[in-house]
Every structure is written in structure tokens, then in C-alpha cells.
mmCIF file of C-alpha atoms in Angstrom:
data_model
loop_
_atom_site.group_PDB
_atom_site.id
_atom_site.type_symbol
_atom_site.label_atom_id
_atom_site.label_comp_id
_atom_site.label_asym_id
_atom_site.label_seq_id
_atom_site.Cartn_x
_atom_site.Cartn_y
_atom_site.Cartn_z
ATOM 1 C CA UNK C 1 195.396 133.143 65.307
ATOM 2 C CA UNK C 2 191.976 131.612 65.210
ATOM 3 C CA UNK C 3 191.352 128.462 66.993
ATOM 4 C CA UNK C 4 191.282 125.382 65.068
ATOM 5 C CA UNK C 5 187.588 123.785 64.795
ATOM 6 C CA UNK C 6 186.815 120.375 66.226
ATOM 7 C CA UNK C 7 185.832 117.380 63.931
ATOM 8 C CA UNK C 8 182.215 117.052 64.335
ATOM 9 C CA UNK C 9 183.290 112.916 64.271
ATOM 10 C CA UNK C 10 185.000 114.225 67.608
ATOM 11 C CA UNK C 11 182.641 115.739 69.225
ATOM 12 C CA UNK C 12 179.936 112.976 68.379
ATOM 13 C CA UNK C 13 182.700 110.004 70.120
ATOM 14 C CA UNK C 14 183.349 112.167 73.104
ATOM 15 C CA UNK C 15 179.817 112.309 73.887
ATOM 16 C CA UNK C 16 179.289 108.982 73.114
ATOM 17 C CA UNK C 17 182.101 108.098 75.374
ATOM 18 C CA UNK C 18 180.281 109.997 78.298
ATOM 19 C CA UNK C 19 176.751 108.837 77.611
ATOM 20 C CA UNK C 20 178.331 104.899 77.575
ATOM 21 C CA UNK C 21 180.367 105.682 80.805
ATOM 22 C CA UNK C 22 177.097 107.039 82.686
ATOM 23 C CA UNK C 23 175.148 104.341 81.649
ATOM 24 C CA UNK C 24 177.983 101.986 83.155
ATOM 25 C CA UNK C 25 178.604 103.634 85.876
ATOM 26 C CA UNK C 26 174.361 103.584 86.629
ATOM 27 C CA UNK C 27 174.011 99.998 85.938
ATOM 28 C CA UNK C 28 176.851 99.517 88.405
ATOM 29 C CA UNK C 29 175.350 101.407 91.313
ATOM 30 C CA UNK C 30 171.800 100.076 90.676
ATOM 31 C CA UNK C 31 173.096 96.062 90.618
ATOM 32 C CA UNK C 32 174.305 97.135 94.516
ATOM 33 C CA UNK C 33 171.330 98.691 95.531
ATOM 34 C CA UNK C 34 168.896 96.109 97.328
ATOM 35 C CA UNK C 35 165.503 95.953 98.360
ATOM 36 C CA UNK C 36 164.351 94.319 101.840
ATOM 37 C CA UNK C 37 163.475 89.984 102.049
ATOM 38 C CA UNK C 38 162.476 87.910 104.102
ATOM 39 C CA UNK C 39 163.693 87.561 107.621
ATOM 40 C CA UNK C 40 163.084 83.434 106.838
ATOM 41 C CA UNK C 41 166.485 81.730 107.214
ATOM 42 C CA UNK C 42 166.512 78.313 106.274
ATOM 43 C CA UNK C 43 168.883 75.570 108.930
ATOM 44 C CA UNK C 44 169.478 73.251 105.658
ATOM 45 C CA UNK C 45 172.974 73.681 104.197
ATOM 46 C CA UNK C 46 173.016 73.637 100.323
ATOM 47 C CA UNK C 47 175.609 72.390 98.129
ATOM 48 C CA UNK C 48 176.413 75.425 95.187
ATOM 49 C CA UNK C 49 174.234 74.176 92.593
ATOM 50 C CA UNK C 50 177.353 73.305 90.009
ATOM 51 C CA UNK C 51 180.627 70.981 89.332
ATOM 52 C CA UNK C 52 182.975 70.637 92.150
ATOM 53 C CA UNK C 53 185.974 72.306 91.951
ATOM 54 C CA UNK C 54 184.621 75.166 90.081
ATOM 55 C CA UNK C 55 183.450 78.750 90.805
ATOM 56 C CA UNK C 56 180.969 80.921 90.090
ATOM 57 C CA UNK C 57 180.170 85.382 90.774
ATOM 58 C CA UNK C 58 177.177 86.179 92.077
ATOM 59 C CA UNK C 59 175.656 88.685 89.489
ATOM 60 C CA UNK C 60 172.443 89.239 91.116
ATOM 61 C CA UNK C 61 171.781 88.898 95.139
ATOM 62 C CA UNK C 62 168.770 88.708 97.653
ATOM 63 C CA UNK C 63 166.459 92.251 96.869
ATOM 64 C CA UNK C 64 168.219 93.122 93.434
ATOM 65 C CA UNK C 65 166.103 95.689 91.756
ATOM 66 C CA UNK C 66 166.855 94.102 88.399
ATOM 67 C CA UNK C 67 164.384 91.299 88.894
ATOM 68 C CA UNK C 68 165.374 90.393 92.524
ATOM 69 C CA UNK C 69 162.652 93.026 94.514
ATOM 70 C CA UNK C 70 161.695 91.716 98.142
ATOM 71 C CA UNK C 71 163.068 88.112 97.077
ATOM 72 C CA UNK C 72 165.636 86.487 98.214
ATOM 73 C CA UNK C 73 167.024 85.097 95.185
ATOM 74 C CA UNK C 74 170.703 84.591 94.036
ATOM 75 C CA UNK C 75 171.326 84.659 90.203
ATOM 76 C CA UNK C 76 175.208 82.685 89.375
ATOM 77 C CA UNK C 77 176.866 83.948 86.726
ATOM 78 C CA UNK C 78 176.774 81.176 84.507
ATOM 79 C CA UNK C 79 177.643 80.902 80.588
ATOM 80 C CA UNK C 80 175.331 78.638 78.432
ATOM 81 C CA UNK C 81 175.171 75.270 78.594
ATOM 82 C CA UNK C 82 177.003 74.921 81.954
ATOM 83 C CA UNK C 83 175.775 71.437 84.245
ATOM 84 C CA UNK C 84 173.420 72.673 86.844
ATOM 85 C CA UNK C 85 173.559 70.282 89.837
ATOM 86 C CA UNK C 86 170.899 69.630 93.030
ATOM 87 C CA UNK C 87 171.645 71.868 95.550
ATOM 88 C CA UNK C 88 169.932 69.969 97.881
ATOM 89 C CA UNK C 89 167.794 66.102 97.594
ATOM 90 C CA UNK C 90 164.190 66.223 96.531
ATOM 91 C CA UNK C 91 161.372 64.664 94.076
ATOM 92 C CA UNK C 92 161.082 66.128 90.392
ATOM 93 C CA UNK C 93 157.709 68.673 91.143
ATOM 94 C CA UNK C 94 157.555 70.246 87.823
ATOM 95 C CA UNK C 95 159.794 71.561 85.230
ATOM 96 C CA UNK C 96 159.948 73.144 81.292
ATOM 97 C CA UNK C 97 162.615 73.002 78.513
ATOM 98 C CA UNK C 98 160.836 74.118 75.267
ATOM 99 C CA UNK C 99 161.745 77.225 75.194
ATOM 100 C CA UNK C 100 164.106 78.920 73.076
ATOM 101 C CA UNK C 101 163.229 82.566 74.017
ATOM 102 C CA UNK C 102 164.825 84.839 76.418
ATOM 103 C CA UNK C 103 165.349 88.673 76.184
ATOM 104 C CA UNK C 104 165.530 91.881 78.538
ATOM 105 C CA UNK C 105 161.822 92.446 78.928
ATOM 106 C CA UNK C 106 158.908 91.440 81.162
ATOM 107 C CA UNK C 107 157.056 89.746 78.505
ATOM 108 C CA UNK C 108 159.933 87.111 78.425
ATOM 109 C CA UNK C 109 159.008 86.138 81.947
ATOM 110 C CA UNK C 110 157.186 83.203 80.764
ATOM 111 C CA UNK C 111 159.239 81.613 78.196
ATOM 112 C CA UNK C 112 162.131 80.789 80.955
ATOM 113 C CA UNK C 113 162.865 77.051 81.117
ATOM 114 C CA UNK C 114 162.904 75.499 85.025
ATOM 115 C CA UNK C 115 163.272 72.454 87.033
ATOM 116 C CA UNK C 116 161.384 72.470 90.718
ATOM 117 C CA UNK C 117 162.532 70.123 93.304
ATOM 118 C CA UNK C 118 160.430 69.574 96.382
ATOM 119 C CA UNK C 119 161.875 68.706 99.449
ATOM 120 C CA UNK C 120 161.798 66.823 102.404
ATOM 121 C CA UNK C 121 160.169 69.344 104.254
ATOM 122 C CA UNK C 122 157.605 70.647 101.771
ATOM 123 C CA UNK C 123 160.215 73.793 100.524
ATOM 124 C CA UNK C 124 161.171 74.095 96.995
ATOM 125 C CA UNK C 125 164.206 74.595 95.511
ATOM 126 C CA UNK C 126 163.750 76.700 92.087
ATOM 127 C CA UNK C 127 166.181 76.240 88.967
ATOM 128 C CA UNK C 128 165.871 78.511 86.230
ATOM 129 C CA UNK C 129 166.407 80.287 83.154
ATOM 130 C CA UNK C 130 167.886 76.563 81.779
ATOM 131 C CA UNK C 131 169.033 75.705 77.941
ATOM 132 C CA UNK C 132 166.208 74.736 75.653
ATOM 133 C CA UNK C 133 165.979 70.645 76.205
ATOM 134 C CA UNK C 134 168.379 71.238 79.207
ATOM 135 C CA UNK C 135 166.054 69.455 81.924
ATOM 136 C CA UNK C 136 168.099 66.035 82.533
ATOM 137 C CA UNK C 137 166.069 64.871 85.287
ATOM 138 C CA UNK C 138 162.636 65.054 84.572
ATOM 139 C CA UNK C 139 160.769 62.824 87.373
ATOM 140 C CA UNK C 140 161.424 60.886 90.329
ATOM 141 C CA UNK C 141 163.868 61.370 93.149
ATOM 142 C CA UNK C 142 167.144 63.172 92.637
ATOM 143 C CA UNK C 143 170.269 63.453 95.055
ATOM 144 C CA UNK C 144 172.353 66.397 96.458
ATOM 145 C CA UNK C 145 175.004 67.055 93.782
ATOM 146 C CA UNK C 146 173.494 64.796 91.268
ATOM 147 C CA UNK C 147 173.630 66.807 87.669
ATOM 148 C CA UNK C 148 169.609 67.711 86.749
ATOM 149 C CA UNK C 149 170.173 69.952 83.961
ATOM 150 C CA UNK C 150 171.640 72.617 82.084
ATOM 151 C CA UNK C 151 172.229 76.726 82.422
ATOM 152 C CA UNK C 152 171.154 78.965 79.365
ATOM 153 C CA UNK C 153 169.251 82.156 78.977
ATOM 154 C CA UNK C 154 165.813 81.902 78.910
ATOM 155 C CA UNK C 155 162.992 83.683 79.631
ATOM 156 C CA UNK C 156 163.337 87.673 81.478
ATOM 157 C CA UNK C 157 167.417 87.433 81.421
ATOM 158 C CA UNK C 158 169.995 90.076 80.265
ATOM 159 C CA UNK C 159 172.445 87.800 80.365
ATOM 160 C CA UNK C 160 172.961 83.815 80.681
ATOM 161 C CA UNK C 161 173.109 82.871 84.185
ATOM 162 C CA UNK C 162 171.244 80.622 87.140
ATOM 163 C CA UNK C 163 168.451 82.077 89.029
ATOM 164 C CA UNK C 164 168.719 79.549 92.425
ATOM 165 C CA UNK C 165 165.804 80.147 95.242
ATOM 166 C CA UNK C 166 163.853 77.977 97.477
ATOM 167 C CA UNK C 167 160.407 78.724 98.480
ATOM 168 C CA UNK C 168 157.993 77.822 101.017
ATOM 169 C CA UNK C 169 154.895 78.321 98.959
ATOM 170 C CA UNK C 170 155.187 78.606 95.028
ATOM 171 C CA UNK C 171 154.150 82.264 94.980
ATOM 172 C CA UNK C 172 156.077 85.878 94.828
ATOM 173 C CA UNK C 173 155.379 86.769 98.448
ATOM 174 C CA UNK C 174 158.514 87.886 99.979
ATOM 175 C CA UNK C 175 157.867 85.251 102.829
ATOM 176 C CA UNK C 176 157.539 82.585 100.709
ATOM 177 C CA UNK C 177 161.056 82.685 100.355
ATOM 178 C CA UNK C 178 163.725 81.800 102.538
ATOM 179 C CA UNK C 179 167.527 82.468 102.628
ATOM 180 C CA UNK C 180 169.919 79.692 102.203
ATOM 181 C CA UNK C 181 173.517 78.956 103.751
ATOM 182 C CA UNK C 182 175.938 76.880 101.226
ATOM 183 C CA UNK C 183 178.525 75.263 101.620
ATOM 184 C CA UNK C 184 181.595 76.982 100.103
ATOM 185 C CA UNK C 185 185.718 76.428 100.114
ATOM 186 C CA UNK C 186 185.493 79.271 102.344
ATOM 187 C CA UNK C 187 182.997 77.591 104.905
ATOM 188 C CA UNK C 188 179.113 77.756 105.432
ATOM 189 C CA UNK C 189 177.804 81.159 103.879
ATOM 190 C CA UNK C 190 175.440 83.308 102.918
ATOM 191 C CA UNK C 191 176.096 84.522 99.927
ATOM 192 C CA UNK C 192 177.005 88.273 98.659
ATOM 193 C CA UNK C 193 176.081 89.866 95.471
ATOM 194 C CA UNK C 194 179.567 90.677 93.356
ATOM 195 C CA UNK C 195 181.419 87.708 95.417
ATOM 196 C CA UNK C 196 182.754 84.507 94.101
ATOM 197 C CA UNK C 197 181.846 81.334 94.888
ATOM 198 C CA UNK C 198 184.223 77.538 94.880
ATOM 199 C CA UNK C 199 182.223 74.580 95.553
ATOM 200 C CA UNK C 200 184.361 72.068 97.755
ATOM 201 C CA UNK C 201 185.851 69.066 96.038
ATOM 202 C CA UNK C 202 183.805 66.595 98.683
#
């Protein structure tokens, strides 16, 4: 008895199956490989830079090789629109919210909205990827915890979320950058890519 023939409509899903599983399963791996940072620890303990009470996945750690090579950088899984908060006190050094762009791409590195806090000690603490007209705090002194602006997805993003660092120099230099403890529900850390985060209620 002769076999019976597969649907061609078959055949086309199952390999689109495998070819979407692959690509899942790549993107997977590749968001846990990491690249080497900085050595530079810095002693200042950071609030998490949203509400109290809630939480929020780290999507993107120190040395990602999405857009996180040789910098220590943590991107927060954050949907649109979400209150961004000061991680730590500081003076309003520069910021941007006109832009509506954002997109998978190098070329949308420079559309990404920001706020830039300088500290006490001359560091930086970088916002960015905000909501178009989502800087609250534009100039002036702002306080740990106070609300300064708003998440979104702009400029060189797959997806909305916060891109937190602080710097020593404004530059790309992997030590310009520093690592930074927070505090957490679960006490002082350093945070993990892929772990989830609950800023205290005081």
C-alpha cells in the first residue's frame, strides 16, 4: 500500500516550527553569554530606580552582547510608561524627551530619550530609553527615590525597558563605568541578569 503524501502546508509549519524554536533557543543562550567590565565597584548603595513595593527582571546584565559589551550596565524590564525614580541624589546634568523613535538597529542609538544625574562625587547615574515627554525633572537638585521620569522604548531597544548605569566619565570606556550594589527585599546586591528584583517599602 503506498504511503500517504504529506500536505506541503505540513511540511512548510513543521519547519517553521523548528526554524522559530532555534531562533529561541539562540536568543536565549546569547542573552546569558557576557562579556568582561570593569573591576570598578562603587561603595554607594542605590535604591532600584522604581515604585516601592514593586518588582522588576533584569533582561539585560553587566557585559550583555546585545548592547551591554564591556559595560556594566543593567537594563529592567520595564513596560511603557512606568515611573522611573532616582536611584541615588544628584543635580539635573542633561537630559532629552523628543523623541518618538526607537527600533532594533544601531542607527536608533541616537534617538533614545535620557535623564543624567550627577552626583556628589562627580559619577553619573544614566537613565534611558524614557517615553517621549517623559523627563519630569528637568533641572535642579533631585532626591533618592524622588520620581524624575518615565520608562518607554526609545532609541536602540528591542523591547521597552530601563537601561540604569553610572559612570565615572561620560564615555564608552569600560572603566568609566562602575558596578552598583542596591538595595533589594532580599538585602544589598549586585544584581543578576534573568533575576527579579522588589524594592523595599522604606
Amino acid at each position: 500500500m503506498p504511503k500517504a503524501k504529506v500536505p506541503l502546508w505540513k511540511s512548510i509549519l513543521k519547519k517553521a516550527v523548528i526554524i522559530v524554536l532555534v531562533i529561541i533557543i539562540g536568543l536565549f543562550i546569547f542573552s546569558r553569554l557576557t562579556s568582561s567590565v570593569t573591576k570598578n565597584l562603587d561603595n554607594y548603595i542605590y535604591n532600584l530606580p522604581y515604585e516601592k513595593g514593586t518588582k522588576h527582571s533584569i533582561v539585560q546584565g553587566y557585559g550583555g552582547l546585545f548592547s551591554h559589551k564591556n559595560i556594566a550596565a543593567l537594563d529592567f524590564d520595564m513596560p511603557a510608561g512606568t515611573p522611573v525614580f532616582a536611584a541615588r541624589e544628584g543635580i539635573i546634568y542633561n537630559y532629552k524627551d523628543d523623541s518618538n523613535e526607537g527600533g532594533p538597529f544601531p542607527e536608533y542609538e541616537k534617538k533614545a530619550n535620557f535623564i543624567i544625574v550627577k552626583h556628589s562625587d562627580g559619577s553619573f547615574g544614566c537613565y534611558w530609553h524614557l517615553k517621549k515627554d517623559g523627563v519630569v525633572i528637568k533641572k535642579g537638585f533631585v532626591n533618592k527615590g524622588q520620581l524624575i521620569g518615565y520608562s518607554g522604548a526609545t532609541g536602540f531597544v528591542l523591547r521597552p525597558h530601563l537601561h540604569f548605569s553610572v559612570k565615572r566619565k561620560l564615555n564608552y570606556d569600560m572603566n568609566s563605568f562602575v558596578q552598583t550594589r542596591f538595595k533589594t527585599t532580599d538585602g544589598i546586591r549586585l544584581l543578576k541578569n534573568g533575576e527579579l528584583y522588589e524594592r523595599p517599602a522604606d
